[in-house]
Amino acid sequence: MPAQVRLFMCLKDNFGALLHDPGSGKTAAIDAPEAAPVEAALKTAGWTLTDILVTHHHGDHTGGIAELKARHRCRVVAPEGEAGGIPDVDETVKEGDTVRVGGIEGKVIETPGHTMAPSTLHFPADKLVFAGDTLFSIGCGRVIEGSMEAMWQSMLKLRALPDDTRLYCGHEYTLANIKFAKTIETDNASLIAREMHVQRLIADKRPTLPSTMGEEKAANPFLRADLPEVAQAVGMAGAPAADVFAEIRNRKNRF
Ligand SMILES: [Zn+2]
């Protein structure tokens, strides 16, 4: 049976997500920004929390872990390179490791840049990816702990995922990201189409996620820094892709 996902808001603009295996009844929270919205989502779905899969150590992704762990005695799985900054960790994972939630099987893709060793969690059979704060829809996370070169390499790793993979990420930033992306690629038809779709979703008070990796590859400037037209658009024709990526990321920081 295919995995089921429930998406909900936490804190100011964080997404919480539950990943449920109907076969075994197991349910994982992908990150735990705060406990109460996770509890509410569990109650609505009628699911029991068995696991918390943590993408990275930031407090707005880990603040609910201790309370949820105390109540549900769930397993907490965290990136090996960041486990010291995450409460109540039971297991650590690194690049290429397998994560199981009942019968659902995922692979860990280490995507350094936003932090030193975050886990992006890819579930190939279910065509799902949870990218934390590494990749957003039409955006990417701030490069805080890693280098621009490392973040660009992380973008390339995620760009290699199949087009029909559904993308979930840590924040509802999509509309603001689109506004910025239009300053880079002013006449990208896929970007305009995504904007129209996102505006309809927001008008209907619905989340703008998931998107698909196909949509992101066509419209997310941070995944497109090695395309000649994107380098040209920022006045860097012929420059290394990581430098073009850095220029776009720096422009976004000032936007
Ligand atoms: Zn973060």
Tab-separated table of C-alpha atoms and ligand atoms in Angstrom:
chain	number	residue	atom	x	y	z
A	1	MET	CA	0.000	0.000	0.000
A	2	PRO	CA	1.362	3.444	-0.857
A	3	ALA	CA	2.540	5.806	1.862
A	4	GLN	CA	0.169	8.559	2.996
A	5	VAL	CA	1.312	12.107	3.818
A	6	ARG	CA	-0.419	14.778	5.906
A	7	LEU	CA	0.884	18.329	5.723
A	8	PHE	CA	0.091	21.054	8.275
A	9	MET	CA	1.420	24.380	9.510
A	10	CYS	CA	3.556	24.860	12.648
A	11	LEU	CA	5.030	27.968	14.303
A	12	LYS	CA	4.881	30.939	11.888
A	13	ASP	CA	5.558	29.414	8.484
A	14	ASN	CA	7.018	25.934	9.110
A	15	PHE	CA	5.449	22.880	7.533
A	16	GLY	CA	4.918	19.807	9.668
A	17	ALA	CA	4.444	16.496	7.878
A	18	LEU	CA	3.304	13.025	8.876
A	19	LEU	CA	4.304	9.994	6.817
A	20	HIS	CA	2.050	6.970	7.388
A	21	ASP	CA	2.420	3.324	6.366
A	22	PRO	CA	-1.100	1.853	6.093
A	23	GLY	CA	0.326	-1.686	6.077
A	24	SER	CA	2.009	-1.572	9.478
A	25	GLY	CA	0.139	1.391	10.985
A	26	LYS	CA	3.460	3.149	11.694
A	27	THR	CA	3.634	6.929	11.408
A	28	ALA	CA	6.668	9.202	11.265
A	29	ALA	CA	6.756	12.937	11.820
A	30	ILE	CA	9.208	14.554	9.427
A	31	ASP	CA	10.776	17.052	11.842
A	32	ALA	CA	8.903	18.316	14.898
A	33	PRO	CA	8.755	22.119	14.919
A	34	GLU	CA	6.387	22.045	17.923
A	35	ALA	CA	4.387	19.288	19.594
A	36	ALA	CA	0.783	20.584	19.574
A	37	PRO	CA	0.187	20.779	15.790
A	38	VAL	CA	1.775	17.322	15.388
A	39	GLU	CA	-0.595	15.943	18.046
A	40	ALA	CA	-3.561	17.622	16.349
A	41	ALA	CA	-2.628	16.158	12.960
A	42	LEU	CA	-2.205	12.683	14.501
A	43	LYS	CA	-5.615	12.942	16.147
A	44	THR	CA	-7.339	14.104	12.948
A	45	ALA	CA	-5.824	11.239	10.970
A	46	GLY	CA	-6.320	8.646	13.723
A	47	TRP	CA	-2.626	7.714	13.560
A	48	THR	CA	-0.114	6.852	16.323
A	49	LEU	CA	3.349	8.402	16.283
A	50	THR	CA	6.124	5.775	16.091
A	51	ASP	CA	9.046	7.726	14.636
A	52	ILE	CA	10.460	11.215	14.205
A	53	LEU	CA	12.780	11.634	11.222
A	54	VAL	CA	14.836	14.795	11.670
A	55	THR	CA	16.251	16.663	8.669
A	56	HIS	CA	18.573	19.050	10.561
A	57	HIS	CA	19.363	20.541	13.945
A	58	HIS	CA	17.674	23.961	13.762
A	59	GLY	CA	15.291	24.696	16.636
A	60	ASP	CA	12.295	25.328	14.389
A	61	HIS	CA	12.597	21.693	13.239
A	62	THR	CA	13.423	20.063	16.580
A	63	GLY	CA	11.532	22.091	19.222
A	64	GLY	CA	8.742	19.517	19.631
A	65	ILE	CA	10.896	16.382	19.836
A	66	ALA	CA	11.320	16.131	23.626
A	67	GLU	CA	7.588	16.532	24.332
A	68	LEU	CA	6.545	14.083	21.592
A	69	LYS	CA	9.195	11.549	22.632
A	70	ALA	CA	8.068	11.703	26.276
A	71	ARG	CA	4.450	11.061	25.319
A	72	HIS	CA	4.811	8.527	22.491
A	73	ARG	CA	8.194	6.878	23.217
A	74	CYS	CA	8.805	7.154	19.474
A	75	ARG	CA	12.139	6.469	17.776
A	76	VAL	CA	14.106	9.617	16.870
A	77	VAL	CA	16.328	9.330	13.782
A	78	ALA	CA	18.744	12.191	13.102
A	79	PRO	CA	21.649	13.044	10.803
A	80	GLU	CA	24.904	11.630	12.183
A	81	GLY	CA	26.779	14.886	11.675
A	82	GLU	CA	24.225	16.963	13.608
A	83	ALA	CA	22.974	14.540	16.279
A	84	GLY	CA	24.809	16.408	19.047
A	85	GLY	CA	22.485	19.378	18.570
A	86	ILE	CA	19.248	17.339	18.505
A	87	PRO	CA	17.444	16.053	21.640
A	88	ASP	CA	16.626	12.400	22.433
A	89	VAL	CA	18.271	10.825	19.366
A	90	ASP	CA	17.955	7.008	19.147
A	91	GLU	CA	19.588	6.376	15.774
A	92	THR	CA	21.817	8.335	13.445
A	93	VAL	CA	21.961	8.116	9.666
A	94	LYS	CA	24.325	9.326	6.976
A	95	GLU	CA	24.597	9.436	3.176
A	96	GLY	CA	23.145	6.323	1.545
A	97	ASP	CA	21.618	4.838	4.713
A	98	THR	CA	18.154	3.313	4.602
A	99	VAL	CA	15.343	4.627	6.825
A	100	ARG	CA	12.268	2.442	7.339
A	101	VAL	CA	8.839	3.428	8.605
A	102	GLY	CA	7.074	0.055	8.711
A	103	GLY	CA	7.091	-1.086	5.098
A	104	ILE	CA	8.053	2.307	3.696
A	105	GLU	CA	11.701	2.532	2.722
A	106	GLY	CA	13.669	5.743	2.291
A	107	LYS	CA	17.249	6.693	1.472
A	108	VAL	CA	19.273	9.410	3.133
A	109	ILE	CA	20.812	12.005	0.821
A	110	GLU	CA	23.247	14.247	2.715
A	111	THR	CA	22.790	17.795	1.435
A	112	PRO	CA	25.292	20.122	3.176
A	113	GLY	CA	25.005	23.894	2.791
A	114	HIS	CA	22.140	25.180	4.952
A	115	THR	CA	23.740	23.199	7.806
A	116	MET	CA	26.813	20.943	7.824
A	117	ALA	CA	25.180	17.519	7.323
A	118	PRO	CA	21.392	17.656	6.921
A	119	SER	CA	19.430	14.624	5.742
A	120	THR	CA	17.188	14.922	2.731
A	121	LEU	CA	14.894	11.890	2.930
A	122	HIS	CA	13.998	10.244	-0.382
A	123	PHE	CA	11.363	7.491	-0.617
A	124	PRO	CA	11.841	6.188	-4.181
A	125	ALA	CA	9.000	3.628	-4.343
A	126	ASP	CA	6.519	6.218	-3.043
A	127	LYS	CA	8.057	9.015	-5.156
A	128	LEU	CA	8.428	11.351	-2.163
A	129	VAL	CA	11.267	13.575	-0.993
A	130	PHE	CA	11.459	15.601	2.226
A	131	ALA	CA	14.138	18.258	1.740
A	132	GLY	CA	13.968	20.142	5.059
A	133	ASP	CA	15.474	23.596	4.575
A	134	THR	CA	17.807	22.554	1.733
A	135	LEU	CA	15.393	22.864	-1.194
A	136	PHE	CA	12.205	24.908	-1.122
A	137	SER	CA	9.666	25.206	-3.893
A	138	ILE	CA	11.254	27.716	-6.316
A	139	GLY	CA	13.920	28.437	-3.686
A	140	CYS	CA	16.588	26.995	-1.447
A	141	GLY	CA	17.694	27.447	2.142
A	142	ARG	CA	20.128	30.093	3.284
A	143	VAL	CA	23.709	28.857	3.121
A	144	ILE	CA	24.524	29.189	6.815
A	145	GLU	CA	27.030	26.502	7.855
A	146	GLY	CA	28.316	25.033	4.608
A	147	SER	CA	29.904	26.633	1.545
A	148	MET	CA	28.174	27.876	-1.599
A	149	GLU	CA	30.045	25.155	-3.529
A	150	ALA	CA	28.690	22.478	-1.145
A	151	MET	CA	25.141	23.824	-1.468
A	152	TRP	CA	25.399	23.812	-5.264
A	153	GLN	CA	26.559	20.176	-5.155
A	154	SER	CA	23.526	19.440	-2.935
A	155	MET	CA	21.289	21.088	-5.560
A	156	LEU	CA	22.787	18.777	-8.199
A	157	LYS	CA	22.114	15.714	-6.032
A	158	LEU	CA	18.459	16.706	-5.690
A	159	ARG	CA	18.155	17.621	-9.363
A	160	ALA	CA	19.023	13.990	-10.160
A	161	LEU	CA	15.759	12.770	-8.576
A	162	PRO	CA	13.019	11.684	-11.016
A	163	ASP	CA	10.646	14.377	-12.305
A	164	ASP	CA	7.571	12.726	-10.779
A	165	THR	CA	9.027	12.843	-7.236
A	166	ARG	CA	6.785	14.945	-4.969
A	167	LEU	CA	8.749	17.582	-3.040
A	168	TYR	CA	7.964	18.451	0.585
A	169	CYS	CA	10.042	21.034	2.445
A	170	GLY	CA	10.318	22.864	5.733
A	171	HIS	CA	8.676	26.232	5.065
A	172	GLU	CA	5.819	27.865	3.192
A	173	TYR	CA	7.969	30.343	1.271
A	174	THR	CA	6.773	29.519	-2.249
A	175	LEU	CA	5.094	32.784	-3.286
A	176	ALA	CA	7.969	34.946	-2.022
A	177	ASN	CA	10.405	32.612	-3.778
A	178	ILE	CA	8.485	33.000	-7.047
A	179	LYS	CA	8.597	36.803	-6.752
A	180	PHE	CA	12.368	36.605	-6.438
A	181	ALA	CA	12.782	33.978	-9.183
A	182	LYS	CA	10.982	36.276	-11.640
A	183	THR	CA	13.794	38.819	-11.176
A	184	ILE	CA	16.269	36.185	-12.445
A	185	GLU	CA	14.306	34.492	-15.245
A	186	THR	CA	11.802	37.102	-16.352
A	187	ASP	CA	10.165	35.058	-19.117
A	188	ASN	CA	10.379	31.461	-17.882
A	189	ALA	CA	6.979	30.005	-18.886
A	190	SER	CA	7.165	27.225	-16.282
A	191	LEU	CA	7.760	29.816	-13.563
A	192	ILE	CA	4.748	31.877	-14.695
A	193	ALA	CA	2.615	28.706	-14.738
A	194	ARG	CA	3.771	27.794	-11.227
A	195	GLU	CA	2.939	31.328	-10.022
A	196	MET	CA	-0.617	31.085	-11.363
A	197	HIS	CA	-1.112	27.677	-9.749
A	198	VAL	CA	0.337	28.874	-6.411
A	199	GLN	CA	-1.890	31.963	-6.373
A	200	ARG	CA	-4.944	29.725	-6.801
A	201	LEU	CA	-3.792	27.446	-3.967
A	202	ILE	CA	-3.205	30.406	-1.642
A	203	ALA	CA	-6.602	31.920	-2.530
A	204	ASP	CA	-8.140	28.567	-1.552
A	205	LYS	CA	-6.101	28.598	1.719
A	206	ARG	CA	-4.264	25.440	0.664
A	207	PRO	CA	-0.543	24.631	1.031
A	208	THR	CA	1.594	25.248	-2.056
A	209	LEU	CA	3.285	21.862	-1.545
A	210	PRO	CA	3.949	19.289	-2.687
A	211	SER	CA	5.378	20.371	-5.991
A	212	THR	CA	7.175	17.929	-8.252
A	213	MET	CA	10.868	17.769	-8.988
A	214	GLY	CA	9.961	18.218	-12.653
A	215	GLU	CA	8.302	21.559	-11.844
A	216	GLU	CA	11.303	22.587	-9.744
A	217	LYS	CA	13.856	21.688	-12.410
A	218	ALA	CA	11.913	23.816	-14.907
A	219	ALA	CA	11.416	26.893	-12.708
A	220	ASN	CA	13.627	26.939	-9.581
A	221	PRO	CA	16.621	29.204	-10.366
A	222	PHE	CA	18.773	27.525	-7.708
A	223	LEU	CA	18.561	24.220	-9.612
A	224	ARG	CA	19.337	25.996	-12.900
A	225	ALA	CA	22.584	27.850	-12.164
A	226	ASP	CA	24.519	25.837	-14.754
A	227	LEU	CA	22.217	26.808	-17.636
A	228	PRO	CA	23.743	29.362	-20.038
A	229	GLU	CA	20.563	31.479	-20.075
A	230	VAL	CA	20.584	31.754	-16.262
A	231	ALA	CA	24.281	32.695	-16.108
A	232	GLN	CA	23.593	35.253	-18.850
A	233	ALA	CA	20.614	36.645	-16.909
A	234	VAL	CA	22.825	37.510	-13.924
A	235	GLY	CA	25.623	38.887	-16.096
A	236	MET	CA	27.933	35.891	-15.538
A	237	ALA	CA	28.037	34.125	-18.910
A	238	GLY	CA	30.740	31.457	-18.862
A	239	ALA	CA	31.276	31.573	-15.084
A	240	PRO	CA	31.431	28.352	-13.022
A	241	ALA	CA	27.962	27.135	-11.992
A	242	ALA	CA	28.770	27.329	-8.259
A	243	ASP	CA	29.641	31.025	-8.688
A	244	VAL	CA	26.380	31.680	-10.546
A	245	PHE	CA	24.528	29.804	-7.790
A	246	ALA	CA	26.294	31.961	-5.158
A	247	GLU	CA	25.346	35.161	-6.990
A	248	ILE	CA	21.665	34.112	-7.123
A	249	ARG	CA	21.710	33.086	-3.439
A	250	ASN	CA	23.350	36.410	-2.446
A	251	ARG	CA	20.752	38.352	-4.453
A	252	LYS	CA	18.002	36.424	-2.651
A	253	ASN	CA	19.561	37.343	0.724
A	254	ARG	CA	19.224	41.029	-0.223
A	255	PHE	CA	15.788	40.709	-1.882
B	1	ZN	ZN	16.956	25.361	9.048
